[in-house]
């Protein structure tokens, strides 16, 4: 009976040693990876601080409105470029659009604050 217990204990200890060796190998691999990553990130410039984006229904609505305004602005510019071949007319439409967009956004979307 004691020989059987000694054999099982030896098997358990061998299994524990195998697991410990595997764990040590994985930890060494992870440490090497972290060290490589640290060397690479040390060469890169500092990362900017992340600023949390606005969430919620109002922020979503504002993003949608800004998208619509941007698309309409681009459509007006494309139409102006297709209709007029003179640079002065194209430039005039661009300047007029740049001046008119904030006014329209304020009036149409009621952004007074």
JSON list of C-alpha atoms in Angstrom, two decimals:
[
{"chain": "A", "resi": 1, "resn": "UNK", "atom": "CA", "xyz": [0.00, 0.00, 0.00]},
{"chain": "A", "resi": 2, "resn": "UNK", "atom": "CA", "xyz": [2.79, 2.46, 0.85]},
{"chain": "A", "resi": 3, "resn": "UNK", "atom": "CA", "xyz": [4.48, 1.71, -2.49]},
{"chain": "A", "resi": 4, "resn": "UNK", "atom": "CA", "xyz": [1.24, 2.60, -4.29]},
{"chain": "A", "resi": 5, "resn": "UNK", "atom": "CA", "xyz": [0.93, 5.89, -2.34]},
{"chain": "A", "resi": 6, "resn": "UNK", "atom": "CA", "xyz": [4.56, 6.72, -3.05]},
{"chain": "A", "resi": 7, "resn": "UNK", "atom": "CA", "xyz": [4.00, 6.09, -6.78]},
{"chain": "A", "resi": 8, "resn": "UNK", "atom": "CA", "xyz": [0.87, 8.29, -6.86]},
{"chain": "A", "resi": 9, "resn": "UNK", "atom": "CA", "xyz": [2.66, 11.03, -4.92]},
{"chain": "A", "resi": 10, "resn": "UNK", "atom": "CA", "xyz": [5.57, 10.86, -7.38]},
{"chain": "A", "resi": 11, "resn": "UNK", "atom": "CA", "xyz": [3.08, 11.14, -10.29]},
{"chain": "A", "resi": 12, "resn": "UNK", "atom": "CA", "xyz": [1.38, 14.14, -8.64]},
{"chain": "A", "resi": 13, "resn": "UNK", "atom": "CA", "xyz": [4.70, 15.83, -8.01]},
{"chain": "A", "resi": 14, "resn": "UNK", "atom": "CA", "xyz": [5.80, 15.16, -11.59]},
{"chain": "A", "resi": 15, "resn": "UNK", "atom": "CA", "xyz": [2.53, 16.64, -12.88]},
{"chain": "A", "resi": 16, "resn": "UNK", "atom": "CA", "xyz": [2.96, 19.69, -10.63]},
{"chain": "A", "resi": 17, "resn": "UNK", "atom": "CA", "xyz": [6.53, 20.14, -11.83]},
{"chain": "A", "resi": 18, "resn": "UNK", "atom": "CA", "xyz": [5.36, 19.88, -15.46]},
{"chain": "A", "resi": 19, "resn": "UNK", "atom": "CA", "xyz": [2.65, 22.49, -14.84]},
{"chain": "A", "resi": 20, "resn": "UNK", "atom": "CA", "xyz": [5.11, 24.77, -13.05]},
{"chain": "A", "resi": 21, "resn": "UNK", "atom": "CA", "xyz": [7.58, 24.50, -15.94]},
{"chain": "A", "resi": 22, "resn": "UNK", "atom": "CA", "xyz": [4.80, 25.27, -18.44]},
{"chain": "A", "resi": 23, "resn": "UNK", "atom": "CA", "xyz": [3.64, 28.25, -16.39]},
{"chain": "A", "resi": 24, "resn": "UNK", "atom": "CA", "xyz": [7.22, 29.54, -16.07]},
{"chain": "A", "resi": 25, "resn": "UNK", "atom": "CA", "xyz": [7.68, 29.24, -19.83]},
{"chain": "A", "resi": 26, "resn": "UNK", "atom": "CA", "xyz": [4.46, 31.16, -20.49]},
{"chain": "A", "resi": 27, "resn": "UNK", "atom": "CA", "xyz": [5.40, 33.87, -18.01]},
{"chain": "A", "resi": 28, "resn": "UNK", "atom": "CA", "xyz": [8.86, 34.19, -19.57]},
{"chain": "A", "resi": 29, "resn": "UNK", "atom": "CA", "xyz": [7.30, 34.46, -23.04]},
{"chain": "A", "resi": 30, "resn": "UNK", "atom": "CA", "xyz": [4.89, 37.13, -21.77]},
{"chain": "A", "resi": 31, "resn": "UNK", "atom": "CA", "xyz": [7.74, 39.03, -20.10]},
{"chain": "A", "resi": 32, "resn": "UNK", "atom": "CA", "xyz": [9.76, 38.96, -23.35]},
{"chain": "A", "resi": 33, "resn": "UNK", "atom": "CA", "xyz": [6.74, 40.21, -25.27]},
{"chain": "A", "resi": 34, "resn": "UNK", "atom": "CA", "xyz": [6.15, 43.05, -22.80]},
{"chain": "A", "resi": 35, "resn": "UNK", "atom": "CA", "xyz": [9.82, 43.99, -23.00]},
{"chain": "A", "resi": 36, "resn": "UNK", "atom": "CA", "xyz": [9.73, 44.07, -26.83]},
{"chain": "A", "resi": 37, "resn": "UNK", "atom": "CA", "xyz": [6.54, 46.10, -26.76]},
{"chain": "A", "resi": 38, "resn": "UNK", "atom": "CA", "xyz": [8.12, 48.50, -24.28]},
{"chain": "A", "resi": 39, "resn": "UNK", "atom": "CA", "xyz": [11.13, 49.01, -26.55]},
{"chain": "A", "resi": 40, "resn": "UNK", "atom": "CA", "xyz": [8.88, 49.71, -29.54]},
{"chain": "A", "resi": 41, "resn": "UNK", "atom": "CA", "xyz": [6.60, 52.11, -27.67]},
{"chain": "A", "resi": 42, "resn": "UNK", "atom": "CA", "xyz": [9.62, 53.94, -26.27]},
{"chain": "A", "resi": 43, "resn": "UNK", "atom": "CA", "xyz": [10.55, 54.87, -29.85]},
{"chain": "A", "resi": 44, "resn": "UNK", "atom": "CA", "xyz": [7.10, 56.28, -30.59]},
{"chain": "A", "resi": 45, "resn": "UNK", "atom": "CA", "xyz": [6.09, 59.79, -29.62]},
{"chain": "A", "resi": 46, "resn": "UNK", "atom": "CA", "xyz": [3.87, 60.19, -26.59]},
{"chain": "A", "resi": 47, "resn": "UNK", "atom": "CA", "xyz": [0.27, 59.23, -27.10]},
{"chain": "A", "resi": 48, "resn": "UNK", "atom": "CA", "xyz": [-2.31, 61.98, -26.80]},
{"chain": "A", "resi": 49, "resn": "UNK", "atom": "CA", "xyz": [-4.73, 61.87, -23.93]},
{"chain": "A", "resi": 50, "resn": "UNK", "atom": "CA", "xyz": [-8.02, 60.31, -24.93]},
{"chain": "A", "resi": 51, "resn": "UNK", "atom": "CA", "xyz": [-10.99, 62.55, -24.48]},
{"chain": "A", "resi": 52, "resn": "UNK", "atom": "CA", "xyz": [-14.25, 60.78, -23.91]},
{"chain": "A", "resi": 53, "resn": "UNK", "atom": "CA", "xyz": [-16.70, 61.38, -26.73]},
{"chain": "A", "resi": 54, "resn": "UNK", "atom": "CA", "xyz": [-20.11, 62.79, -26.02]},
{"chain": "A", "resi": 55, "resn": "UNK", "atom": "CA", "xyz": [-22.90, 60.25, -25.90]},
{"chain": "A", "resi": 56, "resn": "UNK", "atom": "CA", "xyz": [-26.63, 60.46, -25.59]},
{"chain": "A", "resi": 57, "resn": "UNK", "atom": "CA", "xyz": [-29.55, 61.50, -27.72]},
{"chain": "A", "resi": 58, "resn": "UNK", "atom": "CA", "xyz": [-28.55, 65.16, -28.00]},
{"chain": "A", "resi": 59, "resn": "UNK", "atom": "CA", "xyz": [-25.00, 64.33, -29.07]},
{"chain": "A", "resi": 60, "resn": "UNK", "atom": "CA", "xyz": [-26.27, 61.81, -31.61]},
{"chain": "A", "resi": 61, "resn": "UNK", "atom": "CA", "xyz": [-28.74, 64.34, -32.98]},
{"chain": "A", "resi": 62, "resn": "UNK", "atom": "CA", "xyz": [-26.04, 67.00, -33.24]},
{"chain": "A", "resi": 63, "resn": "UNK", "atom": "CA", "xyz": [-23.70, 64.61, -35.07]},
{"chain": "A", "resi": 64, "resn": "UNK", "atom": "CA", "xyz": [-26.47, 63.74, -37.51]},
{"chain": "A", "resi": 65, "resn": "UNK", "atom": "CA", "xyz": [-27.24, 67.41, -38.09]},
{"chain": "A", "resi": 66, "resn": "UNK", "atom": "CA", "xyz": [-23.57, 68.21, -38.64]},
{"chain": "A", "resi": 67, "resn": "UNK", "atom": "CA", "xyz": [-23.35, 65.35, -41.12]},
{"chain": "A", "resi": 68, "resn": "UNK", "atom": "CA", "xyz": [-26.35, 66.67, -43.05]},
{"chain": "A", "resi": 69, "resn": "UNK", "atom": "CA", "xyz": [-24.84, 70.17, -43.12]},
{"chain": "A", "resi": 70, "resn": "UNK", "atom": "CA", "xyz": [-21.49, 68.82, -44.35]},
{"chain": "A", "resi": 71, "resn": "UNK", "atom": "CA", "xyz": [-23.14, 66.78, -47.12]},
{"chain": "A", "resi": 72, "resn": "UNK", "atom": "CA", "xyz": [-25.24, 69.74, -48.24]},
{"chain": "A", "resi": 73, "resn": "UNK", "atom": "CA", "xyz": [-22.15, 71.97, -48.23]},
{"chain": "A", "resi": 74, "resn": "UNK", "atom": "CA", "xyz": [-20.29, 69.49, -50.42]},
{"chain": "A", "resi": 75, "resn": "UNK", "atom": "CA", "xyz": [-23.27, 69.15, -52.79]},
{"chain": "A", "resi": 76, "resn": "UNK", "atom": "CA", "xyz": [-23.42, 72.93, -53.21]},
{"chain": "A", "resi": 77, "resn": "UNK", "atom": "CA", "xyz": [-19.70, 73.05, -53.93]},
{"chain": "A", "resi": 78, "resn": "UNK", "atom": "CA", "xyz": [-19.88, 70.24, -56.50]},
{"chain": "A", "resi": 79, "resn": "UNK", "atom": "CA", "xyz": [-22.82, 71.89, -58.24]},
{"chain": "A", "resi": 80, "resn": "UNK", "atom": "CA", "xyz": [-20.95, 75.21, -58.31]},
{"chain": "A", "resi": 81, "resn": "UNK", "atom": "CA", "xyz": [-17.87, 73.54, -59.77]},
{"chain": "A", "resi": 82, "resn": "UNK", "atom": "CA", "xyz": [-19.97, 71.83, -62.44]},
{"chain": "A", "resi": 83, "resn": "UNK", "atom": "CA", "xyz": [-22.04, 74.89, -63.38]},
{"chain": "A", "resi": 84, "resn": "UNK", "atom": "CA", "xyz": [-19.36, 77.58, -63.52]},
{"chain": "A", "resi": 85, "resn": "UNK", "atom": "CA", "xyz": [-15.97, 77.30, -65.12]},
{"chain": "A", "resi": 86, "resn": "UNK", "atom": "CA", "xyz": [-14.59, 80.60, -63.81]},
{"chain": "A", "resi": 87, "resn": "UNK", "atom": "CA", "xyz": [-12.49, 80.43, -60.70]},
{"chain": "A", "resi": 88, "resn": "UNK", "atom": "CA", "xyz": [-13.90, 83.66, -59.34]},
{"chain": "A", "resi": 89, "resn": "UNK", "atom": "CA", "xyz": [-17.45, 82.24, -59.34]},
{"chain": "A", "resi": 90, "resn": "UNK", "atom": "CA", "xyz": [-16.31, 79.03, -57.68]},
{"chain": "A", "resi": 91, "resn": "UNK", "atom": "CA", "xyz": [-14.38, 80.97, -55.07]},
{"chain": "A", "resi": 92, "resn": "UNK", "atom": "CA", "xyz": [-17.35, 83.26, -54.50]},
{"chain": "A", "resi": 93, "resn": "UNK", "atom": "CA", "xyz": [-19.67, 80.30, -53.90]},
{"chain": "A", "resi": 94, "resn": "UNK", "atom": "CA", "xyz": [-17.13, 78.82, -51.48]},
{"chain": "A", "resi": 95, "resn": "UNK", "atom": "CA", "xyz": [-16.79, 82.04, -49.48]},
{"chain": "A", "resi": 96, "resn": "UNK", "atom": "CA", "xyz": [-20.55, 82.64, -49.51]},
{"chain": "A", "resi": 97, "resn": "UNK", "atom": "CA", "xyz": [-21.16, 79.06, -48.35]},
{"chain": "A", "resi": 98, "resn": "UNK", "atom": "CA", "xyz": [-18.61, 79.35, -45.56]},
{"chain": "A", "resi": 99, "resn": "UNK", "atom": "CA", "xyz": [-20.28, 82.51, -44.33]},
{"chain": "A", "resi": 100, "resn": "UNK", "atom": "CA", "xyz": [-23.81, 81.17, -44.69]},
{"chain": "A", "resi": 101, "resn": "UNK", "atom": "CA", "xyz": [-23.37, 77.74, -43.04]},
{"chain": "A", "resi": 102, "resn": "UNK", "atom": "CA", "xyz": [-23.17, 78.99, -39.42]},
{"chain": "A", "resi": 103, "resn": "UNK", "atom": "CA", "xyz": [-26.18, 81.23, -39.95]},
{"chain": "A", "resi": 104, "resn": "UNK", "atom": "CA", "xyz": [-28.26, 78.40, -41.41]},
{"chain": "A", "resi": 105, "resn": "UNK", "atom": "CA", "xyz": [-27.20, 75.99, -38.66]},
{"chain": "A", "resi": 106, "resn": "UNK", "atom": "CA", "xyz": [-28.23, 78.51, -36.01]},
{"chain": "A", "resi": 107, "resn": "UNK", "atom": "CA", "xyz": [-31.56, 79.28, -37.63]},
{"chain": "A", "resi": 108, "resn": "UNK", "atom": "CA", "xyz": [-32.57, 75.80, -38.81]},
{"chain": "A", "resi": 109, "resn": "UNK", "atom": "CA", "xyz": [-31.37, 73.73, -35.85]},
{"chain": "A", "resi": 110, "resn": "UNK", "atom": "CA", "xyz": [-32.06, 76.36, -33.17]},
{"chain": "A", "resi": 111, "resn": "UNK", "atom": "CA", "xyz": [-28.53, 76.40, -31.77]},
{"chain": "A", "resi": 112, "resn": "UNK", "atom": "CA", "xyz": [-28.50, 79.71, -29.97]},
{"chain": "A", "resi": 113, "resn": "UNK", "atom": "CA", "xyz": [-26.48, 78.57, -27.00]}
]
